[in-house]
Amino acid sequence: MTCRLVVLVSGNGSNLQALLDASASGQLSADVVAVVSNKADAFGLTRASNAGIATDVVERHDKAEARADFDRRLANTVARHQPQLVVLAGWMRLLTSAFLDRFPVINLHPALPGQFPGTHAIDRAFDAWQQNQTDRSGVMVHWVPDDGVDNGPVIATTEVPFVEHDTLESFEKRMHEAEHALLVDAVNLVVAENSLETTGQ
Ligand code: GRF
C-alpha cells in the first residue's frame, strides 16, 4: 500500500501539480488522496479536480473565529481522507497544535533553513543579492512540529545560486523549478524513512 497524502494549498498549486505529475509517471511513492484549500478560488483545486482527486474547501467563518477553532475544523475535514502524511504546498496560513498534533505535517518553503521565514521569501532573497549580502538562496522541505514560521527539522534542501544578469523573474523561475523537484524527492524520502500510519482520527 502506498502512502496516503493530503495536500493543503492556498493558491496556484504548481507544487501540487509537481506531485500529481510525479504520481502519474510513477515517480512518487505516495498517492495524493485529497487536496484541501482555505480559499475557494485556489487554482490548486482545479488542478486536483482535473486529476480526478477529491477536494475540500475550509474557509474561515469570519474574523472572529479563533485560530484553534479553524484548525480543528480543518483537521476534521483532512482526517476524513485518512492521510498518513499532510503536505503544505503553498499553504499560506499558520497552523496551531489543534491541527499539528493530529497528523505528521511537512512544509515547503522557498528559502534555506533559517533564512527569510514568512511571506515574500523569494523577493527578499533577491533584494539581499542586489545589496551584495548573499550569493545564493534555495528551497527546503521541513517537518512542522509546532507553530514556528517555516521552521522545523529539515528533510531536504536545494541551493539556488544567483547568476550574472539575474532578474527577479529569472531567479523566481529557477526557485520554482527547484521547489517542484525537491518536493517530490522529499516526499519520497519521508515515505522511505518513516513508517507512517493513518492519523488524525
Ligand atoms: C511556493 O513558492 C511555496 O513555497 C510558497 O508559495 C508558493 C506557492 O506556489 N509557500 P504554488 O501555489 O505551489 O504554485
Coordinates of N, CA and C and ligand atoms in Angstrom, one line a residue:
M1 N 0.8 -1.2 0.0 CA 0.0 0.0 0.0 C 0.9 1.2 0.0
T2 N 0.6 2.2 -0.9 CA 1.4 3.4 -0.9 C 0.9 4.4 0.1
C3 N 1.7 5.4 0.4 CA 1.3 6.4 1.4 C 0.2 7.3 1.0
R4 N -0.8 7.5 1.8 CA -1.9 8.4 1.5 C -1.5 9.9 1.9
L5 N -1.4 10.7 0.9 CA -1.1 12.1 1.1 C -2.4 13.0 1.0
V6 N -2.5 13.9 1.9 CA -3.4 15.1 1.7 C -2.6 16.3 1.6
V7 N -2.8 17.0 0.5 CA -2.1 18.2 0.2 C -2.9 19.5 0.5
L8 N -2.3 20.4 1.2 CA -3.0 21.7 1.5 C -2.4 22.8 0.7
V9 N -3.3 23.5 0.0 CA -2.9 24.6 -0.9 C -3.7 25.9 -0.6
S10 N -3.2 27.0 -1.0 CA -3.9 28.3 -0.8 C -4.1 29.0 -2.2
G11 N -3.3 28.5 -3.2 CA -3.3 29.3 -4.4 C -3.1 28.5 -5.7
N12 N -2.1 28.9 -6.4 CA -1.9 28.4 -7.8 C -1.7 26.9 -7.8
G13 N -0.9 26.3 -6.9 CA -0.8 24.9 -6.8 C 0.2 24.3 -7.8
S14 N 1.2 25.0 -8.2 CA 2.2 24.4 -9.1 C 3.0 23.3 -8.4
N15 N 3.2 23.4 -7.1 CA 3.9 22.4 -6.4 C 3.0 21.1 -6.3
L16 N 1.7 21.4 -6.0 CA 0.8 20.3 -6.1 C 0.8 19.6 -7.4
Q17 N 0.9 20.4 -8.5 CA 1.0 19.8 -9.9 C 2.2 18.9 -10.0
A18 N 3.3 19.3 -9.4 CA 4.5 18.5 -9.5 C 4.3 17.2 -8.8
L19 N 3.6 17.2 -7.7 CA 3.3 15.9 -7.1 C 2.4 15.0 -7.9
L20 N 1.4 15.7 -8.5 CA 0.4 14.9 -9.4 C 1.1 14.4 -10.6
D21 N 2.0 15.2 -11.2 CA 2.7 14.7 -12.4 C 3.6 13.5 -12.0
A22 N 4.3 13.7 -10.9 CA 5.2 12.6 -10.5 C 4.4 11.3 -10.2
S23 N 3.3 11.5 -9.6 CA 2.4 10.3 -9.3 C 2.0 9.7 -10.6
A24 N 1.6 10.5 -11.5 CA 1.1 9.9 -12.8 C 2.2 9.2 -13.5
S25 N 3.4 9.6 -13.4 CA 4.5 9.0 -14.1 C 5.2 7.9 -13.3
G26 N 4.6 7.6 -12.1 CA 5.2 6.5 -11.3 C 6.4 6.9 -10.5
Q27 N 6.7 8.3 -10.4 CA 7.9 8.7 -9.7 C 7.6 9.1 -8.2
L28 N 6.4 9.0 -7.8 CA 6.1 9.3 -6.4 C 5.6 8.1 -5.7
S29 N 6.3 7.8 -4.6 CA 5.9 6.6 -3.8 C 4.8 6.9 -2.8
A30 N 3.8 7.6 -3.3 CA 2.6 8.1 -2.5 C 1.5 8.4 -3.4
D31 N 0.3 8.4 -2.8 CA -0.9 8.8 -3.6 C -1.5 10.1 -3.0
V32 N -1.8 11.1 -3.8 CA -2.5 12.2 -3.3 C -4.0 11.8 -3.3
V33 N -4.5 11.7 -2.1 CA -5.9 11.2 -2.0 C -6.9 12.4 -1.9
A34 N -6.4 13.6 -1.5 CA -7.3 14.8 -1.4 C -6.5 16.0 -1.4
V35 N -7.1 17.1 -1.9 CA -6.5 18.4 -1.8 C -7.5 19.3 -1.1
V36 N -7.0 20.0 -0.1 CA -7.8 20.9 0.8 C -7.3 22.3 0.7
S37 N -8.2 23.3 0.5 CA -7.7 24.7 0.5 C -8.5 25.5 1.4
N38 N -7.9 26.6 1.9 CA -8.6 27.6 2.7 C -9.2 28.7 1.8
K39 N -9.0 28.6 0.5 CA -9.5 29.6 -0.5 C -10.3 28.8 -1.5
A40 N -11.6 29.2 -1.7 CA -12.5 28.5 -2.6 C -12.0 28.7 -4.1
D41 N -11.3 29.8 -4.3 CA -10.9 30.1 -5.7 C -9.5 29.7 -6.0
A42 N -8.9 28.9 -5.1 CA -7.5 28.5 -5.4 C -7.4 27.6 -6.6
F43 N -6.5 28.0 -7.5 CA -6.4 27.2 -8.8 C -5.9 25.8 -8.5
G44 N -5.3 25.6 -7.4 CA -4.9 24.2 -7.0 C -6.1 23.2 -6.9
L45 N -7.2 23.8 -6.6 CA -8.4 22.9 -6.5 C -8.8 22.4 -7.9
T46 N -8.7 23.3 -8.9 CA -8.9 23.0 -10.3 C -8.0 21.9 -10.8
R47 N -6.7 22.1 -10.4 CA -5.7 21.1 -10.8 C -6.1 19.7 -10.2
A48 N -6.5 19.7 -8.9 CA -6.9 18.4 -8.3 C -8.1 17.8 -9.0
S49 N -9.1 18.6 -9.3 CA -10.3 18.1 -10.0 C -9.9 17.5 -11.3
N50 N -9.0 18.2 -12.0 CA -8.6 17.8 -13.4 C -7.9 16.4 -13.3
A51 N -7.3 16.1 -12.1 CA -6.6 14.9 -12.0 C -7.6 13.8 -11.3
G52 N -8.8 14.2 -11.1 CA -9.8 13.3 -10.5 C -9.6 13.0 -9.0
I53 N -9.1 14.1 -8.3 CA -8.8 13.9 -6.9 C -9.8 14.7 -6.1
A54 N -10.2 14.1 -5.0 CA -11.2 14.8 -4.1 C -10.7 16.1 -3.6
T55 N -11.6 17.1 -3.5 CA -11.2 18.4 -2.9 C -12.2 18.8 -1.8
D56 N -11.7 19.6 -0.9 CA -12.5 20.3 0.1 C -12.0 21.7 0.3
V57 N -12.9 22.5 0.6 CA -12.6 23.9 1.0 C -13.0 24.1 2.4
V58 N -12.1 24.6 3.2 CA -12.4 25.0 4.6 C -12.0 26.5 4.8
E59 N -12.9 27.4 4.7 CA -12.6 28.8 4.8 C -12.9 29.2 6.2
R60 N -12.3 30.3 6.6 CA -12.5 30.8 7.9 C -14.0 31.4 8.0
H61 N -14.7 31.1 9.0 CA -16.1 31.5 9.1 C -16.2 33.0 9.1
D62 N -15.4 33.7 9.9 CA -15.4 35.1 10.0 C -14.1 35.5 10.8
K63 N -13.8 36.8 10.9 CA -12.6 37.2 11.5 C -12.6 36.9 13.0
A64 N -13.8 36.6 13.6 CA -13.8 36.4 15.0 C -13.5 34.9 15.3
E65 N -13.5 34.1 14.3 CA -13.2 32.7 14.6 C -11.8 32.5 15.1
A66 N -11.7 31.8 16.2 CA -10.3 31.6 16.8 C -9.5 30.7 15.9
R67 N -8.2 30.9 15.9 CA -7.3 30.1 15.1 C -7.5 28.6 15.4
A68 N -7.5 28.3 16.7 CA -7.6 26.9 17.1 C -9.0 26.3 16.6
D69 N -10.0 27.1 16.6 CA -11.3 26.5 16.1 C -11.3 26.2 14.6
F70 N -10.7 27.2 13.9 CA -10.5 26.9 12.4 C -9.7 25.6 12.2
D71 N -8.6 25.5 13.0 CA -7.7 24.4 12.8 C -8.4 23.1 13.1
R72 N -9.3 23.1 14.1 CA -10.0 21.9 14.4 C -10.9 21.5 13.3
R73 N -11.6 22.5 12.7 CA -12.5 22.2 11.6 C -11.7 21.6 10.4
L74 N -10.5 22.3 10.2 CA -9.7 21.9 9.1 C -9.2 20.4 9.3
A75 N -8.8 20.1 10.6 CA -8.3 18.8 10.9 C -9.4 17.8 10.7
N76 N -10.6 18.1 11.1 CA -11.7 17.1 10.9 C -11.9 16.8 9.5
T77 N -11.8 17.8 8.6 CA -12.0 17.6 7.2 C -10.9 16.8 6.6
V78 N -9.7 17.1 7.0 CA -8.5 16.4 6.5 C -8.6 14.9 7.0
A79 N -9.0 14.7 8.2 CA -9.0 13.4 8.8 C -9.9 12.4 8.1
R80 N -11.0 13.0 7.5 CA -11.9 12.1 6.7 C -11.2 11.4 5.5
H81 N -10.1 12.0 5.1 CA -9.4 11.4 4.0 C -8.3 10.4 4.4
Q82 N -8.2 10.2 5.7 CA -7.3 9.2 6.4 C -5.9 9.3 5.8
P83 N -5.3 10.5 6.0 CA -3.9 10.7 5.5 C -2.9 10.0 6.4
Q84 N -1.8 9.6 5.8 CA -0.6 9.2 6.5 C 0.4 10.3 6.6
L85 N 0.2 11.3 5.7 CA 1.1 12.5 5.7 C 0.4 13.6 5.1
V86 N 0.5 14.8 5.7 CA 0.0 16.0 5.2 C 1.1 16.9 4.7
V87 N 0.9 17.4 3.4 CA 1.9 18.2 2.8 C 1.4 19.6 2.6
L88 N 2.1 20.6 3.1 CA 1.8 22.0 2.9 C 2.5 22.5 1.7
A89 N 1.8 22.7 0.6 CA 2.4 23.1 -0.7 C 1.8 24.4 -1.1
G90 N 2.4 25.5 -0.7 CA 1.8 26.8 -1.0 C 0.6 27.0 -0.1
W91 N 0.7 26.5 1.1 CA -0.4 26.8 2.1 C 0.0 28.0 2.9
M92 N -0.8 29.0 2.9 CA -0.4 30.3 3.4 C -1.0 30.7 4.7
R93 N -1.2 29.8 5.6 CA -1.8 30.0 6.9 C -1.1 29.3 8.0
L94 N -0.7 30.0 9.0 CA -0.1 29.3 10.1 C -1.0 28.3 10.8
L95 N -0.5 27.1 11.1 CA -1.3 26.1 11.8 C -0.8 26.0 13.3
T96 N -1.8 25.7 14.1 CA -1.5 25.5 15.5 C -1.5 24.1 15.9
S97 N -1.3 23.8 17.2 CA -1.2 22.4 17.6 C -2.6 21.7 17.5
A98 N -3.7 22.5 17.4 CA -5.0 21.9 17.2 C -5.0 21.1 15.9
F99 N -4.2 21.5 14.9 CA -4.1 20.7 13.7 C -2.8 19.8 13.7
L100 N -1.7 20.4 14.1 CA -0.4 19.8 14.0 C -0.3 18.5 14.9
D101 N -1.0 18.5 16.0 CA -0.9 17.3 16.9 C -1.7 16.1 16.3
R102 N -2.4 16.3 15.2 CA -3.2 15.2 14.7 C -2.6 14.5 13.5
F103 N -1.6 15.1 12.9 CA -1.0 14.5 11.7 C 0.5 14.8 11.6
P104 N 1.3 13.9 10.9 CA 2.6 14.3 10.6 C 2.5 15.3 9.4
V105 N 3.1 16.5 9.5 CA 3.0 17.5 8.5 C 4.4 18.0 8.0
I106 N 4.5 18.1 6.7 CA 5.7 18.7 6.2 C 5.4 20.0 5.4
N107 N 6.3 20.9 5.3 CA 6.1 22.2 4.6 C 7.2 22.4 3.6
L108 N 6.8 23.1 2.5 CA 7.8 23.5 1.5 C 8.0 25.0 1.7
H109 N 9.2 25.5 1.7 CA 9.4 26.9 1.8 C 10.6 27.3 0.9
P110 N 10.4 28.5 0.2 CA 11.4 28.9 -0.8 C 12.5 29.7 -0.2
A111 N 13.2 29.1 0.7 CA 14.4 29.7 1.3 C 15.2 28.6 2.0
L112 N 16.5 28.8 2.3 CA 17.3 27.9 3.0 C 16.9 27.9 4.5
P113 N 17.3 26.9 5.3 CA 16.9 26.9 6.7 C 17.4 28.2 7.4
G114 N 16.5 28.8 8.2 CA 16.9 29.9 9.0 C 16.9 31.2 8.2
Q115 N 16.7 31.2 6.9 CA 16.7 32.4 6.1 C 15.3 32.8 5.6
F116 N 14.9 34.0 5.7 CA 13.7 34.5 5.1 C 12.4 33.7 5.4
P117 N 12.2 33.5 6.7 CA 10.9 32.9 7.0 C 9.7 33.8 6.7
G118 N 8.6 33.2 6.5 CA 7.4 34.1 6.2 C 7.2 34.3 4.7
T119 N 6.3 35.3 4.4 CA 6.0 35.6 3.0 C 7.1 36.3 2.3
H120 N 6.9 36.3 1.0 CA 7.8 37.1 0.0 C 9.3 36.7 0.2
A121 N 9.6 35.4 0.5 CA 10.9 35.0 0.7 C 11.8 35.1 -0.5
I122 N 11.2 34.9 -1.7 CA 11.9 35.0 -2.9 C 12.3 36.4 -3.2
D123 N 11.4 37.3 -3.0 CA 11.7 38.7 -3.3 C 12.8 39.2 -2.3
R124 N 12.7 38.8 -1.0 CA 13.6 39.3 0.0 C 15.0 38.7 -0.3
A125 N 15.1 37.5 -0.8 CA 16.4 36.9 -1.1 C 17.0 37.7 -2.3
F126 N 16.1 38.0 -3.3 CA 16.6 38.8 -4.5 C 17.1 40.2 -4.0
D127 N 16.4 40.8 -3.1 CA 16.9 42.1 -2.6 C 18.2 42.0 -1.9
A128 N 18.4 40.9 -1.1 CA 19.6 40.7 -0.4 C 20.8 40.5 -1.4
W129 N 20.5 39.8 -2.5 CA 21.6 39.6 -3.5 C 21.9 41.0 -4.2
Q130 N 20.9 41.7 -4.5 CA 21.2 43.0 -5.1 C 22.0 44.0 -4.2
Q131 N 21.9 43.7 -2.9 CA 22.7 44.5 -1.9 C 24.0 43.8 -1.5
N132 N 24.4 42.9 -2.3 CA 25.6 42.1 -2.1 C 25.7 41.4 -0.7
Q133 N 24.5 41.1 -0.2 CA 24.5 40.4 1.1 C 24.5 38.9 1.0
T134 N 24.3 38.4 -0.2 CA 24.3 36.9 -0.4 C 24.6 36.6 -1.8
D135 N 25.0 35.3 -2.1 CA 25.2 34.9 -3.5 C 24.3 33.8 -3.8
R136 N 23.4 33.4 -2.9 CA 22.6 32.2 -3.2 C 21.3 32.2 -2.2
S137 N 20.3 31.6 -2.7 CA 19.2 31.2 -1.8 C 18.9 29.7 -2.0
G138 N 17.7 29.3 -1.8 CA 17.4 27.9 -2.0 C 16.0 27.6 -1.5
V139 N 15.7 26.3 -1.5 CA 14.4 25.9 -1.1 C 14.6 24.7 -0.1
M140 N 13.6 24.6 0.7 CA 13.7 23.5 1.7 C 12.3 22.8 2.0
V141 N 12.4 21.6 2.4 CA 11.2 20.9 3.0 C 11.5 20.5 4.4
H142 N 10.6 20.8 5.3 CA 10.9 20.6 6.7 C 9.7 20.0 7.4
W143 N 9.9 19.3 8.5 CA 8.7 18.9 9.4 C 8.1 20.2 10.1
V144 N 6.9 20.1 10.3 CA 6.2 21.2 11.0 C 5.7 20.6 12.4
P145 N 6.6 20.7 13.4 CA 6.2 20.2 14.7 C 5.4 21.1 15.6
D146 N 5.5 22.4 15.3 CA 4.7 23.4 16.1 C 4.5 24.6 15.2
D147 N 4.0 25.7 15.9 CA 3.5 26.9 15.1 C 4.7 27.8 14.7
G148 N 5.9 27.4 14.8 CA 7.0 28.2 14.3 C 6.8 28.5 12.8
V149 N 7.3 29.6 12.4 CA 7.1 30.0 11.0 C 8.3 29.5 10.1
D150 N 7.9 28.6 9.2 CA 8.9 28.0 8.2 C 10.2 27.5 9.0
N151 N 9.9 26.8 10.0 CA 11.0 26.4 10.9 C 10.6 25.0 11.5
G152 N 11.6 24.1 11.4 CA 11.4 22.7 11.9 C 12.5 21.8 11.4
P153 N 12.6 20.6 11.9 CA 13.6 19.7 11.4 C 13.6 19.6 9.9
V154 N 14.8 19.8 9.3 CA 14.9 19.9 7.8 C 15.0 18.5 7.2
I155 N 14.2 18.3 6.2 CA 14.2 17.0 5.5 C 15.1 17.0 4.3
A156 N 15.0 18.1 3.5 CA 15.9 18.2 2.3 C 16.0 19.7 1.9
T157 N 17.1 20.0 1.3 CA 17.3 21.4 0.8 C 17.9 21.3 -0.6
T158 N 17.7 22.4 -1.4 CA 18.4 22.6 -2.7 C 18.9 24.0 -2.7
E159 N 20.2 24.2 -2.9 CA 20.7 25.6 -3.1 C 20.4 26.1 -4.5
V160 N 20.1 27.4 -4.6 CA 19.8 28.0 -5.9 C 20.7 29.3 -5.9
P161 N 21.9 29.2 -6.5 CA 22.8 30.3 -6.6 C 22.3 31.4 -7.5
F162 N 22.6 32.6 -7.3 CA 22.3 33.7 -8.2 C 23.3 33.6 -9.4
V163 N 22.9 34.1 -10.5 CA 23.8 34.1 -11.7 C 23.8 35.5 -12.3
E164 N 24.9 35.8 -13.0 CA 25.0 37.1 -13.6 C 23.8 37.5 -14.4
H165 N 23.4 38.7 -14.3 CA 22.2 39.3 -15.0 C 20.9 38.7 -14.6
D166 N 20.9 38.0 -13.4 CA 19.6 37.5 -12.9 C 18.6 38.7 -12.8
T167 N 17.3 38.4 -13.1 CA 16.2 39.3 -12.8 C 15.4 38.6 -11.7
L168 N 14.5 39.3 -11.1 CA 13.6 38.6 -10.2 C 12.9 37.5 -10.9
E169 N 12.5 37.7 -12.1 CA 11.7 36.7 -12.9 C 12.6 35.5 -13.1
S170 N 13.8 35.7 -13.6 CA 14.7 34.5 -13.9 C 15.0 33.7 -12.6
F171 N 15.3 34.5 -11.6 CA 15.6 33.8 -10.3 C 14.4 33.0 -9.8
E172 N 13.2 33.7 -9.8 CA 12.0 33.1 -9.4 C 11.7 31.8 -10.1
K173 N 11.9 31.8 -11.4 CA 11.7 30.6 -12.3 C 12.6 29.5 -11.8
R174 N 13.9 29.7 -11.5 CA 14.8 28.7 -11.1 C 14.3 28.2 -9.7
M175 N 13.9 29.1 -8.8 CA 13.4 28.7 -7.5 C 12.2 27.8 -7.6
H176 N 11.3 28.1 -8.4 CA 10.1 27.3 -8.5 C 10.5 25.9 -9.1
E177 N 11.4 25.9 -10.1 CA 11.8 24.6 -10.6 C 12.4 23.7 -9.5
A178 N 13.3 24.4 -8.7 CA 13.9 23.7 -7.6 C 12.9 23.2 -6.6
E179 N 11.9 24.0 -6.3 CA 10.8 23.5 -5.4 C 10.1 22.3 -5.9
H180 N 9.7 22.3 -7.2 CA 9.0 21.2 -7.8 C 9.7 19.9 -7.7
A181 N 11.0 20.0 -8.0 CA 11.8 18.8 -7.9 C 12.0 18.3 -6.4
L182 N 12.3 19.3 -5.6 CA 12.6 19.0 -4.2 C 11.4 18.4 -3.5
L183 N 10.2 18.9 -3.7 CA 9.1 18.4 -3.0 C 8.8 16.9 -3.3
V184 N 9.0 16.5 -4.6 CA 8.8 15.1 -4.9 C 9.9 14.3 -4.2
D185 N 11.1 14.7 -4.3 CA 12.2 14.0 -3.6 C 12.0 13.9 -2.1
A186 N 11.5 15.0 -1.5 CA 11.3 15.0 -0.1 C 10.2 14.0 0.4
V187 N 9.1 14.0 -0.4 CA 8.0 13.1 -0.1 C 8.5 11.7 -0.2
N188 N 9.2 11.4 -1.2 CA 9.8 10.0 -1.4 C 10.7 9.6 -0.2
L189 N 11.5 10.6 0.2 CA 12.4 10.4 1.3 C 11.7 10.1 2.6
V190 N 10.7 10.9 2.9 CA 9.9 10.8 4.1 C 9.2 9.4 4.1
V191 N 8.6 9.0 3.0 CA 7.9 7.8 2.9 C 8.9 6.6 3.1
A192 N 10.0 6.7 2.5 CA 11.0 5.6 2.6 C 11.6 5.5 4.0
E193 N 11.7 6.6 4.7 CA 12.4 6.6 6.0 C 11.5 6.5 7.2
N194 N 10.2 6.6 7.0 CA 9.3 6.5 8.2 C 8.2 5.5 8.0
S195 N 7.8 4.9 9.0 CA 6.6 4.0 8.9 C 5.4 4.9 9.3
L196 N 4.7 5.4 8.3 CA 3.6 6.4 8.6 C 2.3 5.6 8.7
E197 N 1.6 5.9 9.7 CA 0.3 5.3 9.9 C -0.8 6.3 9.6
T198 N -2.0 5.7 9.4 CA -3.2 6.6 9.2 C -3.4 7.4 10.5
T199 N -3.6 8.7 10.4 CA -3.6 9.5 11.7 C -4.8 10.5 11.6
G200 N -5.0 11.1 12.7 CA -6.0 12.3 12.8 C -7.4 11.9 13.2
Q201 N -7.6 10.6 13.5 CA -9.0 10.2 13.7 C -9.5 10.7 15.1
Ligands
GRF1 C1 5.7 28.4 -3.3 O1 6.9 29.2 -3.6 C2 5.7 28.0 -1.9 O2 7.0 27.5 -1.5 C3 5.3 29.2 -1.2 O3 4.3 29.7 -2.0 C4 4.5 29.3 -3.4 C5 3.3 28.6 -3.8 O4 3.3 28.2 -5.1 N1 4.9 29.0 0.2 P1 2.3 27.1 -5.8 O5 0.9 27.5 -5.2 O6 2.7 25.8 -5.4 O7 2.3 27.4 -7.2

